[in-house]
Amino acid sequence: MHLTKCLFYLQLPKRSLLLAACAACIGGTFQYGYNISIINAPTMYVHNFINQTWRDRYQTNISEDVLTLLWSTIVSIFTLGGLIGATIGGTLSVKLGRKGTLLANNISALTAALLMGLSYPTGYFELLIIGRLLTGVNAGIGICVQPLYLGEIAPTAFRGAMGMGTSIFITGGILTGQVIGLKEILGREEYWPILLSTTCIPAFLQLLILPWFPESPRYLLIDKGDNEACKKGKVIAQSLHRELPFQNNLAGVQTKKPWELLMDRSVRWQLLTIILLNIAQQLNGINAIYFYAGYVFKRSGIPDDKIPYVTVGTGACECITALTCGVLIECLGRKVLISGGYALMSIFCILFTLTLTFQDASPVVPYLSMACVFAFILSFGLGPGGVTNILTAELFTQDSRPAAYMIAGSVNWLSFFFIGLVFPFIVIGLQQYCFLVFLAICSLVAIYIFLVVPETKNKTFLEIQTEFQSSNSRKVYNADGWFKTNETLFHQE
């Protein structure tokens, strides 16, 4: 019986639905992953460009401290742009619609590509800073609005698989950036301005493809009250039919602002959940694993000039895992994958700490460390890497969802910035024992998910909200001002 259910869940969505997801993702979270990885390959070439530009301007060589500061600014300002994008993405998705926001978002990507491409011929390295800021804005809006769009166009039975498009295209973008940055393609010094400008290609593709697909029918029905336009979005007709009474009640309801959502006592557990999961997604040790990967590969005897190719293997590993998770999510469910992923990451934190500590004990130990690198990445991609964004869509109803994505996105980008700022000091202070910090984070998150978060597989948004409030309200509240309806406790506003 269980095998039959799994086979049912493994059926693929309709082709039009898959194409709509690809059109949304190619200019959305693909850009996020691509711009994270693409900046690594031309590091030394950009250093040389800044040094040469500084010498031409001021007839003196740039100091190492100023060079490091400028390069750090070019890399890290991406996160500031992402935070800006996350804070405005939800508002834009209400004003312009989900699809409209994704299309308009390509303006920032095209502008960024133009500025970064012109930086070398014009001799202005400042254009790189502005360009990276705009790519961050593009990524922040994309990672906020794209999962919102996918979650609303997908029928309930395929919502998890569709939502995994976010993770699949992030990892696909990282892998593509790693491959394009190889010396055999665009990784040579003379090509680095072209390499950074290739962010325009996904933007052009989305502008060509996405207009052929419909706006989110839930947005059209609930936010705009446009029944006729909603009916054209046939891909989720069956899903909307199940929720129609609830959707009609929401028609014309004002979309909540982030601060209003933060003050809403009825969704405090959902908010706490997405905040914790988005913090954990950045602070769970995945960045530390990538940081140590080069060291581990070198200790395993891999030549320096071959390490970039092995690094591509880590990107491929995460991409394949995201695809696997997309296939399994409707069979195993969200809760099993994300809690299981964090549990496995906890185990590999311990093993990786041990193998790094005893690197010189045996010639075999460096290879065990390399195995831990891949195992940790696989565990991350299996659940935490993809399910986090899906839960953000599923734990909130239509009037709260844009604000929830703004809060979740802001927390995620702030955590991204924090780990980039603090991580070097953690490594210097604790060395390989830094993974004990990540062990504590992964373990606590796994326990929280197991105890608090309900399974959301194959349930409507209303059913999920009802079950979440029911299971957690009973644990905490049973006082005056609360009333019981259908065995569920709600606060009487």
CSV table of C-alpha atoms in Angstrom, one decimal:
chain,number,residue,atom,x,y,z
A,1,MET,CA,0.0,0.0,0.0
A,2,HIS,CA,2.8,2.4,0.9
A,3,LEU,CA,4.6,1.7,-2.3
A,4,THR,CA,1.4,2.4,-4.3
A,5,LYS,CA,1.0,5.8,-2.6
A,6,CYS,CA,4.7,6.6,-3.4
A,7,LEU,CA,4.2,5.7,-7.0
A,8,PHE,CA,1.1,8.0,-7.1
A,9,TYR,CA,3.1,10.9,-5.6
A,10,LEU,CA,6.0,10.3,-8.1
A,11,GLN,CA,3.8,11.1,-11.1
A,12,LEU,CA,4.9,14.3,-12.9
A,13,PRO,CA,3.0,17.5,-13.1
A,14,LYS,CA,1.6,18.6,-16.4
A,15,ARG,CA,4.1,19.9,-19.0
A,16,SER,CA,2.6,23.4,-18.9
A,17,LEU,CA,3.1,23.5,-15.2
A,18,LEU,CA,6.7,22.4,-15.4
A,19,LEU,CA,7.4,24.9,-18.2
A,20,ALA,CA,5.8,27.7,-16.1
A,21,ALA,CA,8.0,26.7,-13.1
A,22,CYS,CA,11.1,26.7,-15.3
A,23,ALA,CA,10.2,30.1,-16.8
A,24,ALA,CA,9.8,31.5,-13.3
A,25,CYS,CA,13.0,29.9,-11.9
A,26,ILE,CA,15.4,30.7,-14.7
A,27,GLY,CA,15.2,34.4,-13.9
A,28,GLY,CA,14.5,33.9,-10.2
A,29,THR,CA,16.5,31.7,-7.9
A,30,PHE,CA,18.8,30.5,-10.7
A,31,GLN,CA,20.2,34.0,-10.6
A,32,TYR,CA,20.7,33.8,-6.9
A,33,GLY,CA,22.9,30.6,-7.2
A,34,TYR,CA,24.6,31.8,-10.3
A,35,ASN,CA,25.7,35.1,-8.8
A,36,ILE,CA,26.9,33.5,-5.6
A,37,SER,CA,29.3,31.2,-7.5
A,38,ILE,CA,30.3,33.3,-10.5
A,39,ILE,CA,32.2,35.8,-8.5
A,40,ASN,CA,34.8,33.2,-7.3
A,41,ALA,CA,36.5,32.5,-10.6
A,42,PRO,CA,37.7,36.0,-11.5
A,43,THR,CA,39.0,36.9,-8.0
A,44,MET,CA,42.6,37.5,-8.9
A,45,TYR,CA,41.8,39.1,-12.2
A,46,VAL,CA,39.5,41.7,-10.5
A,47,HIS,CA,42.3,42.3,-8.0
A,48,ASN,CA,44.7,43.1,-10.8
A,49,PHE,CA,42.1,45.3,-12.5
A,50,ILE,CA,41.6,47.3,-9.3
A,51,ASN,CA,45.3,47.6,-8.7
A,52,GLN,CA,45.9,48.8,-12.3
A,53,THR,CA,43.0,51.3,-12.2
A,54,TRP,CA,44.3,52.7,-8.9
A,55,ARG,CA,47.8,53.1,-10.3
A,56,ASP,CA,46.5,54.9,-13.4
A,57,ARG,CA,44.4,57.3,-11.2
A,58,TYR,CA,46.8,58.0,-8.4
A,59,GLN,CA,50.2,57.0,-9.8
A,60,THR,CA,50.8,54.7,-6.8
A,61,ASN,CA,50.0,51.1,-6.0
A,62,ILE,CA,47.0,50.4,-3.8
A,63,SER,CA,47.7,49.1,-0.3
A,64,GLU,CA,46.8,45.5,0.6
A,65,ASP,CA,44.2,46.7,3.2
A,66,VAL,CA,42.4,49.0,0.8
A,67,LEU,CA,42.4,46.3,-1.9
A,68,THR,CA,41.0,43.7,0.5
A,69,LEU,CA,38.3,46.2,1.6
A,70,LEU,CA,37.3,47.0,-2.0
A,71,TRP,CA,37.1,43.3,-2.9
A,72,SER,CA,35.2,42.4,0.3
A,73,THR,CA,32.8,45.2,-0.6
A,74,ILE,CA,32.3,43.8,-4.1
A,75,VAL,CA,31.5,40.4,-2.8
A,76,SER,CA,29.5,41.2,0.3
A,77,ILE,CA,27.4,44.1,-1.0
A,78,PHE,CA,25.4,41.3,-2.8
A,79,THR,CA,23.9,40.4,0.6
A,80,LEU,CA,22.9,44.0,1.2
A,81,GLY,CA,21.2,44.1,-2.2
A,82,GLY,CA,19.5,40.8,-1.3
A,83,LEU,CA,18.2,42.3,1.9
A,84,ILE,CA,16.8,45.3,0.0
A,85,GLY,CA,15.2,43.0,-2.5
A,86,ALA,CA,13.6,40.8,0.2
A,87,THR,CA,12.1,43.8,2.0
A,88,ILE,CA,10.4,45.1,-1.2
A,89,GLY,CA,9.6,41.8,-2.9
A,90,GLY,CA,6.4,41.1,-1.0
A,91,THR,CA,5.1,44.6,-1.5
A,92,LEU,CA,5.8,44.5,-5.3
A,93,SER,CA,4.2,41.0,-5.5
A,94,VAL,CA,0.9,42.6,-4.3
A,95,LYS,CA,1.2,45.8,-6.5
A,96,LEU,CA,2.4,44.2,-9.7
A,97,GLY,CA,1.3,40.6,-9.2
A,98,ARG,CA,3.6,37.6,-8.8
A,99,LYS,CA,4.4,37.2,-12.5
A,100,GLY,CA,4.6,41.0,-13.1
A,101,THR,CA,7.2,41.3,-10.3
A,102,LEU,CA,9.3,38.5,-11.7
A,103,LEU,CA,9.3,40.2,-15.1
A,104,ALA,CA,10.1,43.7,-13.8
A,105,ASN,CA,12.8,42.2,-11.6
A,106,ASN,CA,14.9,41.5,-14.7
A,107,ILE,CA,15.5,45.3,-15.1
A,108,SER,CA,18.0,45.1,-12.2
A,109,ALA,CA,19.7,42.0,-13.7
A,110,LEU,CA,20.1,43.6,-17.1
A,111,THR,CA,21.4,46.9,-15.6
A,112,ALA,CA,23.8,45.0,-13.4
A,113,ALA,CA,25.2,43.0,-16.4
A,114,LEU,CA,25.7,46.2,-18.3
A,115,LEU,CA,27.5,48.0,-15.5
A,116,MET,CA,29.8,45.1,-14.7
A,117,GLY,CA,30.6,44.6,-18.4
A,118,LEU,CA,31.5,48.3,-18.8
A,119,SER,CA,33.7,48.4,-15.7
A,120,TYR,CA,36.9,47.2,-17.4
A,121,PRO,CA,36.7,49.3,-20.7
A,122,THR,CA,35.7,52.4,-18.7
A,123,GLY,CA,38.3,51.8,-15.9
A,124,TYR,CA,35.7,52.3,-13.1
A,125,PHE,CA,35.8,49.4,-10.6
A,126,GLU,CA,33.0,51.3,-8.7
A,127,LEU,CA,30.6,49.9,-11.4
A,128,LEU,CA,31.4,46.4,-10.1
A,129,ILE,CA,30.1,47.5,-6.7
A,130,ILE,CA,26.9,49.0,-8.1
A,131,GLY,CA,26.4,45.9,-10.3
A,132,ARG,CA,26.8,43.5,-7.5
A,133,LEU,CA,24.4,45.5,-5.4
A,134,LEU,CA,21.8,45.2,-8.2
A,135,THR,CA,22.4,41.5,-8.7
A,136,GLY,CA,21.7,41.2,-4.9
A,137,VAL,CA,18.4,43.1,-5.3
A,138,ASN,CA,17.5,40.9,-8.2
A,139,ALA,CA,18.3,37.8,-6.1
A,140,GLY,CA,16.4,39.1,-3.0
A,141,ILE,CA,13.2,39.8,-5.0
A,142,GLY,CA,13.5,36.5,-6.9
A,143,ILE,CA,13.9,34.3,-3.9
A,144,CYS,CA,11.0,36.1,-2.2
A,145,VAL,CA,8.5,36.1,-5.1
A,146,GLN,CA,9.3,33.0,-7.1
A,147,PRO,CA,8.4,30.5,-4.4
A,148,LEU,CA,5.3,32.6,-3.8
A,149,TYR,CA,4.3,32.2,-7.5
A,150,LEU,CA,5.2,28.5,-7.6
A,151,GLY,CA,3.3,27.7,-4.5
A,152,GLU,CA,0.2,29.5,-5.8
A,153,ILE,CA,0.0,28.1,-9.3
A,154,ALA,CA,0.7,24.5,-8.2
A,155,PRO,CA,-2.2,22.0,-7.5
A,156,THR,CA,-2.1,20.7,-3.9
A,157,ALA,CA,-0.8,17.3,-5.0
A,158,PHE,CA,2.2,18.8,-6.7
A,159,ARG,CA,2.9,21.8,-4.5
A,160,GLY,CA,6.0,20.2,-2.9
A,161,ALA,CA,7.5,19.1,-6.1
A,162,MET,CA,6.9,22.5,-7.7
A,163,GLY,CA,8.3,24.3,-4.7
A,164,MET,CA,11.5,22.3,-4.9
A,165,GLY,CA,12.1,24.2,-8.2
A,166,THR,CA,13.5,26.9,-5.9
A,167,SER,CA,16.2,24.7,-4.5
A,168,ILE,CA,16.9,22.9,-7.8
A,169,PHE,CA,17.5,26.1,-9.7
A,170,ILE,CA,19.6,27.6,-6.9
A,171,THR,CA,21.9,24.6,-7.0
A,172,GLY,CA,21.7,24.6,-10.8
A,173,GLY,CA,22.8,28.2,-10.8
A,174,ILE,CA,25.7,27.5,-8.5
A,175,LEU,CA,26.8,24.5,-10.6
A,176,THR,CA,26.4,26.6,-13.9
A,177,GLY,CA,28.5,29.4,-12.4
A,178,GLN,CA,31.2,26.9,-11.4
A,179,VAL,CA,31.3,25.4,-14.8
A,180,ILE,CA,31.3,28.7,-16.7
A,181,GLY,CA,34.1,29.9,-14.5
A,182,LEU,CA,36.5,27.2,-15.5
A,183,LYS,CA,39.5,28.3,-17.6
A,184,GLU,CA,38.3,26.3,-20.6
A,185,ILE,CA,35.2,28.4,-20.9
A,186,LEU,CA,35.2,32.0,-19.5
A,187,GLY,CA,37.6,31.6,-16.6
A,188,ARG,CA,40.6,33.4,-18.3
A,189,GLU,CA,41.7,36.9,-17.4
A,190,GLU,CA,40.6,38.5,-20.7
A,191,TYR,CA,37.1,37.1,-20.3
A,192,TRP,CA,36.2,38.2,-16.8
A,193,PRO,CA,34.0,41.2,-17.7
A,194,ILE,CA,32.1,38.9,-20.1
A,195,LEU,CA,31.8,36.3,-17.3
A,196,LEU,CA,30.2,38.8,-14.9
A,197,SER,CA,27.9,40.1,-17.6
A,198,THR,CA,26.4,36.6,-18.4
A,199,THR,CA,23.8,37.3,-15.7
A,200,CYS,CA,21.9,39.0,-18.5
A,201,ILE,CA,21.3,35.6,-20.2
A,202,PRO,CA,18.8,34.2,-17.7
A,203,ALA,CA,17.1,37.6,-17.6
A,204,PHE,CA,16.5,37.6,-21.3
A,205,LEU,CA,15.3,34.0,-21.2
A,206,GLN,CA,12.7,34.8,-18.6
A,207,LEU,CA,11.5,37.9,-20.5
A,208,LEU,CA,11.0,35.7,-23.5
A,209,ILE,CA,9.3,32.7,-21.9
A,210,LEU,CA,7.4,33.8,-18.7
A,211,PRO,CA,4.9,36.2,-20.5
A,212,TRP,CA,3.3,33.1,-22.1
A,213,PHE,CA,2.2,31.7,-18.8
A,214,PRO,CA,-0.7,33.0,-16.5
A,215,GLU,CA,-0.5,35.1,-13.4
A,216,SER,CA,-1.2,33.3,-10.1
A,217,PRO,CA,-4.9,32.5,-10.1
A,218,ARG,CA,-5.0,32.9,-6.3
A,219,TYR,CA,-3.6,36.4,-6.6
A,220,LEU,CA,-6.2,37.3,-9.3
A,221,LEU,CA,-9.1,35.8,-7.3
A,222,ILE,CA,-8.3,36.9,-3.8
A,223,ASP,CA,-6.2,40.1,-4.2
A,224,LYS,CA,-7.7,41.4,-7.3
A,225,GLY,CA,-11.2,39.8,-7.3
A,226,ASP,CA,-10.9,39.0,-11.0
A,227,ASN,CA,-12.8,35.8,-11.4
A,228,GLU,CA,-12.6,35.7,-15.2
A,229,ALA,CA,-8.8,36.1,-15.3
A,230,CYS,CA,-8.6,33.5,-12.6
A,231,LYS,CA,-10.5,30.9,-14.6
A,232,LYS,CA,-7.8,31.1,-17.3
A,233,GLY,CA,-5.2,29.8,-14.9
A,234,LYS,CA,-6.5,26.2,-15.4
A,235,VAL,CA,-3.4,24.6,-13.9
A,236,ILE,CA,-4.7,24.9,-10.4
A,237,ALA,CA,-8.4,24.7,-10.9
A,238,GLN,CA,-8.8,21.5,-8.9
A,239,SER,CA,-6.8,22.9,-6.0
A,240,LEU,CA,-8.8,26.1,-5.9
A,241,HIS,CA,-12.0,24.2,-6.0
A,242,ARG,CA,-11.1,22.6,-2.6
A,243,GLU,CA,-10.4,25.9,-1.1
A,244,LEU,CA,-13.0,28.0,-2.9
A,245,PRO,CA,-15.3,28.7,0.2
A,246,PHE,CA,-12.2,30.0,2.1
A,247,GLN,CA,-10.9,31.9,-0.9
A,248,ASN,CA,-14.3,33.7,-1.4
A,249,ASN,CA,-14.3,34.7,2.3
A,250,LEU,CA,-10.9,36.3,1.8
A,251,ALA,CA,-11.8,38.1,-1.4
A,252,GLY,CA,-11.2,41.8,-0.9
A,253,VAL,CA,-9.3,41.3,2.4
A,254,GLN,CA,-6.4,43.6,2.8
A,255,THR,CA,-3.0,41.9,2.5
A,256,LYS,CA,-1.1,42.1,5.8
A,257,LYS,CA,2.0,44.2,6.2
A,258,PRO,CA,5.0,42.6,7.8
A,259,TRP,CA,4.6,44.5,11.1
A,260,GLU,CA,0.9,43.5,11.2
A,261,LEU,CA,1.9,39.9,10.8
A,262,LEU,CA,4.4,40.1,13.6
A,263,MET,CA,1.7,41.4,15.9
A,264,ASP,CA,-0.8,38.7,14.9
A,265,ARG,CA,-0.9,36.2,17.8
A,266,SER,CA,-2.7,33.6,15.7
A,267,VAL,CA,0.3,32.9,13.6
A,268,ARG,CA,3.1,33.3,16.1
A,269,TRP,CA,4.1,29.6,15.8
A,270,GLN,CA,4.3,29.8,12.0
A,271,LEU,CA,6.4,32.9,12.2
A,272,LEU,CA,8.7,31.4,14.8
A,273,THR,CA,9.1,28.4,12.6
A,274,ILE,CA,10.0,30.2,9.4
A,275,ILE,CA,12.4,32.6,11.3
A,276,LEU,CA,14.2,29.7,12.9
A,277,LEU,CA,14.4,27.7,9.7
A,278,ASN,CA,15.7,30.7,7.7
A,279,ILE,CA,18.4,31.4,10.3
A,280,ALA,CA,19.4,27.8,10.4
A,281,GLN,CA,19.6,27.6,6.6
A,282,GLN,CA,22.5,30.0,6.7
A,283,LEU,CA,24.1,29.0,10.1
A,284,ASN,CA,23.9,25.2,9.8
A,285,GLY,CA,27.5,24.8,8.6
A,286,ILE,CA,27.1,24.5,4.8
A,287,ASN,CA,29.2,27.6,4.3
A,288,ALA,CA,31.9,26.1,6.6
A,289,ILE,CA,31.9,22.9,4.6
A,290,TYR,CA,32.6,24.8,1.3
A,291,PHE,CA,35.2,26.8,3.1
A,292,TYR,CA,37.1,23.7,4.2
A,293,ALA,CA,36.5,21.8,1.0
A,294,GLY,CA,39.6,23.2,-0.8
A,295,TYR,CA,41.8,22.3,2.2
A,296,VAL,CA,40.4,18.8,2.4
A,297,PHE,CA,40.8,18.2,-1.3
A,298,LYS,CA,44.4,19.4,-1.1
A,299,ARG,CA,45.2,17.1,1.9
A,300,SER,CA,43.7,14.2,-0.1
A,301,GLY,CA,46.4,14.6,-2.7
A,302,ILE,CA,44.4,16.5,-5.4
A,303,PRO,CA,46.7,18.9,-7.3
A,304,ASP,CA,45.9,22.6,-6.9
A,305,ASP,CA,45.0,23.1,-10.6
A,306,LYS,CA,42.5,20.2,-10.3
A,307,ILE,CA,40.7,21.4,-7.2
A,308,PRO,CA,38.3,23.7,-9.2
A,309,TYR,CA,37.0,20.6,-11.1
A,310,VAL,CA,36.4,18.7,-7.8
A,311,THR,CA,34.6,21.8,-6.5
A,312,VAL,CA,32.3,21.5,-9.5
A,313,GLY,CA,31.6,18.0,-8.3
A,314,THR,CA,30.3,19.4,-5.0
A,315,GLY,CA,28.0,21.7,-6.9
A,316,ALA,CA,26.8,18.7,-9.0
A,317,CYS,CA,26.3,16.7,-5.9
A,318,GLU,CA,24.0,19.4,-4.3
A,319,CYS,CA,22.1,19.8,-7.6
A,320,ILE,CA,21.5,16.0,-7.9
A,321,THR,CA,20.3,15.9,-4.3
A,322,ALA,CA,17.9,18.7,-4.9
A,323,LEU,CA,16.4,16.9,-7.9
A,324,THR,CA,16.1,13.7,-5.8
A,325,CYS,CA,14.4,15.7,-3.0
A,326,GLY,CA,12.0,17.1,-5.7
A,327,VAL,CA,11.0,13.5,-6.6
A,328,LEU,CA,10.7,12.2,-3.0
A,329,ILE,CA,9.0,15.2,-1.3
A,330,GLU,CA,5.4,14.2,-2.2
A,331,CYS,CA,6.1,10.6,-1.2
A,332,LEU,CA,8.0,11.1,2.1
A,333,GLY,CA,6.6,14.5,3.1
A,334,ARG,CA,8.2,17.7,4.1
A,335,LYS,CA,8.7,16.9,7.8
A,336,VAL,CA,10.7,13.7,7.2
A,337,LEU,CA,13.0,15.3,4.7
A,338,ILE,CA,13.9,18.5,6.6
A,339,SER,CA,14.1,16.9,10.0
A,340,GLY,CA,16.0,13.9,8.6
A,341,GLY,CA,18.4,16.3,6.7
A,342,TYR,CA,19.2,18.2,9.8
A,343,ALA,CA,19.7,15.0,11.8
A,344,LEU,CA,22.2,13.7,9.2
A,345,MET,CA,24.0,17.0,9.1
A,346,SER,CA,24.4,16.7,12.9
A,347,ILE,CA,26.0,13.3,12.5
A,348,PHE,CA,28.4,14.4,9.8
A,349,CYS,CA,29.4,17.5,11.9
A,350,ILE,CA,30.7,15.0,14.5
A,351,LEU,CA,32.5,12.9,11.9
A,352,PHE,CA,34.0,15.8,10.1
A,353,THR,CA,35.3,17.3,13.3
A,354,LEU,CA,37.0,13.9,14.1
A,355,THR,CA,38.5,13.5,10.7
A,356,LEU,CA,39.9,17.1,10.7
A,357,THR,CA,41.3,16.6,14.2
A,358,PHE,CA,43.1,13.3,13.2
A,359,GLN,CA,44.2,14.3,9.6
A,360,ASP,CA,47.7,13.0,10.2
A,361,ALA,CA,46.7,9.7,12.0
A,362,SER,CA,46.4,7.7,8.7
A,363,PRO,CA,46.6,8.3,4.9
A,364,VAL,CA,43.0,7.2,4.8
A,365,VAL,CA,41.7,10.0,7.1
A,366,PRO,CA,41.8,12.8,4.4
A,367,TYR,CA,39.7,10.6,2.1
A,368,LEU,CA,37.2,10.1,5.0
A,369,SER,CA,37.1,14.0,5.3
A,370,MET,CA,36.4,14.3,1.6
A,371,ALA,CA,33.5,11.7,2.0
A,372,CYS,CA,32.1,13.8,4.9
A,373,VAL,CA,32.2,16.9,2.7
A,374,PHE,CA,30.0,15.2,0.1
A,375,ALA,CA,27.8,13.5,2.7
A,376,PHE,CA,27.1,16.9,4.4
A,377,ILE,CA,26.2,18.6,1.1
A,378,LEU,CA,23.9,15.7,0.3
A,379,SER,CA,22.2,15.9,3.6
A,380,PHE,CA,21.7,19.7,3.2
A,381,GLY,CA,20.3,19.3,-0.3
A,382,LEU,CA,18.0,16.4,0.8
A,383,GLY,CA,15.8,18.7,3.0
A,384,PRO,CA,17.0,22.0,4.5
A,385,GLY,CA,18.2,23.4,1.2
A,386,GLY,CA,14.8,23.1,-0.5
A,387,VAL,CA,12.0,22.4,2.0
A,388,THR,CA,12.6,25.6,4.0
A,389,ASN,CA,11.1,27.8,1.2
A,390,ILE,CA,8.2,25.4,0.6
A,391,LEU,CA,7.2,25.6,4.3
A,392,THR,CA,7.2,29.4,4.1
A,393,ALA,CA,4.6,29.2,1.4
A,394,GLU,CA,2.5,26.5,3.0
A,395,LEU,CA,2.3,27.7,6.6
A,396,PHE,CA,0.5,30.9,5.7
A,397,THR,CA,-2.7,31.8,3.9
A,398,GLN,CA,-3.1,34.2,1.0
A,399,ASP,CA,-3.4,37.5,3.0
A,400,SER,CA,-0.3,36.7,5.1
A,401,ARG,CA,2.0,35.0,2.6
A,402,PRO,CA,3.7,38.0,1.0
A,403,ALA,CA,4.5,39.5,4.4
A,404,ALA,CA,5.8,36.1,5.6
A,405,TYR,CA,8.2,35.9,2.6
A,406,MET,CA,9.4,39.4,3.3
A,407,ILE,CA,10.1,38.5,6.9
A,408,ALA,CA,11.7,35.1,6.0
A,409,GLY,CA,13.8,36.7,3.2
A,410,SER,CA,15.0,39.5,5.4
A,411,VAL,CA,16.0,37.0,8.2
A,412,ASN,CA,17.7,34.8,5.6
A,413,TRP,CA,19.8,37.6,4.1
A,414,LEU,CA,20.7,39.1,7.5
A,415,SER,CA,21.9,35.6,8.5
A,416,PHE,CA,23.8,35.3,5.3
A,417,PHE,CA,25.5,38.6,6.0
A,418,PHE,CA,26.2,37.6,9.6
A,419,ILE,CA,27.8,34.3,8.8
A,420,GLY,CA,30.0,36.0,6.2
A,421,LEU,CA,31.1,38.6,8.7
A,422,VAL,CA,31.6,36.3,11.7
A,423,PHE,CA,32.6,33.0,10.2
A,424,PRO,CA,36.3,33.8,9.6
A,425,PHE,CA,36.6,34.7,13.3
A,426,ILE,CA,34.8,31.5,14.3
A,427,VAL,CA,37.3,29.4,12.2
A,428,ILE,CA,40.3,31.3,13.6
A,429,GLY,CA,39.1,30.9,17.1
A,430,LEU,CA,37.8,27.3,17.1
A,431,GLN,CA,39.5,25.9,13.9
A,432,GLN,CA,37.9,22.4,13.2
A,433,TYR,CA,35.9,22.5,16.4
A,434,CYS,CA,33.7,25.2,14.8
A,435,PHE,CA,31.6,22.3,13.6
A,436,LEU,CA,30.5,21.6,17.2
A,437,VAL,CA,28.7,25.0,17.0
A,438,PHE,CA,26.9,23.9,13.8
A,439,LEU,CA,26.2,20.5,15.5
A,440,ALA,CA,24.3,22.3,18.2
A,441,ILE,CA,22.3,24.3,15.6
A,442,CYS,CA,21.4,21.3,13.4
A,443,SER,CA,20.4,19.2,16.4
A,444,LEU,CA,18.2,21.8,18.0
A,445,VAL,CA,16.4,22.6,14.7
A,446,ALA,CA,15.8,18.8,14.0
A,447,ILE,CA,14.2,18.5,17.5
A,448,TYR,CA,12.1,21.6,17.0
A,449,ILE,CA,10.8,20.4,13.6
A,450,PHE,CA,10.0,17.0,15.1
A,451,LEU,CA,8.1,18.4,18.0
A,452,VAL,CA,6.4,21.5,16.6
A,453,VAL,CA,6.0,21.4,12.8
A,454,PRO,CA,3.1,19.4,11.3
A,455,GLU,CA,3.3,17.5,8.0
A,456,THR,CA,1.9,19.7,5.2
A,457,LYS,CA,1.9,17.1,2.4
A,458,ASN,CA,-1.2,17.1,0.2
A,459,LYS,CA,-3.1,19.6,2.4
A,460,THR,CA,-4.7,22.9,1.4
A,461,PHE,CA,-3.3,26.1,2.9
A,462,LEU,CA,-6.4,26.4,5.2
A,463,GLU,CA,-6.0,22.8,6.4
A,464,ILE,CA,-2.3,23.4,7.2
A,465,GLN,CA,-3.1,26.6,9.2
A,466,THR,CA,-5.9,24.8,11.1
A,467,GLU,CA,-3.7,21.9,12.0
A,468,PHE,CA,-0.7,24.0,12.9
A,469,GLN,CA,-2.8,26.2,15.2
A,470,SER,CA,-4.6,23.3,16.7
A,471,SER,CA,-1.6,21.2,17.6
A,472,ASN,CA,0.4,24.1,19.1
A,473,SER,CA,-2.4,26.1,20.6
A,474,ARG,CA,-3.5,23.2,22.7
A,475,LYS,CA,0.1,22.9,24.1
A,476,VAL,CA,0.3,26.4,25.3
A,477,TYR,CA,-3.1,28.1,25.5
A,478,ASN,CA,-6.4,27.3,27.3
A,479,ALA,CA,-7.5,30.4,29.0
A,480,ASP,CA,-10.2,33.1,28.8
A,481,GLY,CA,-10.3,34.9,25.4
A,482,TRP,CA,-9.9,31.6,23.6
A,483,PHE,CA,-12.7,29.5,22.2
A,484,LYS,CA,-13.1,26.0,20.8
A,485,THR,CA,-14.3,25.5,17.3
A,486,ASN,CA,-14.1,22.1,15.5
A,487,GLU,CA,-11.7,20.9,18.2
A,488,THR,CA,-9.3,23.8,17.3
A,489,LEU,CA,-8.4,26.6,19.6
A,490,PHE,CA,-8.3,30.1,18.2
A,491,HIS,CA,-7.8,33.5,19.8
A,492,GLN,CA,-11.0,35.5,19.7
A,493,GLU,CA,-10.0,38.8,18.2
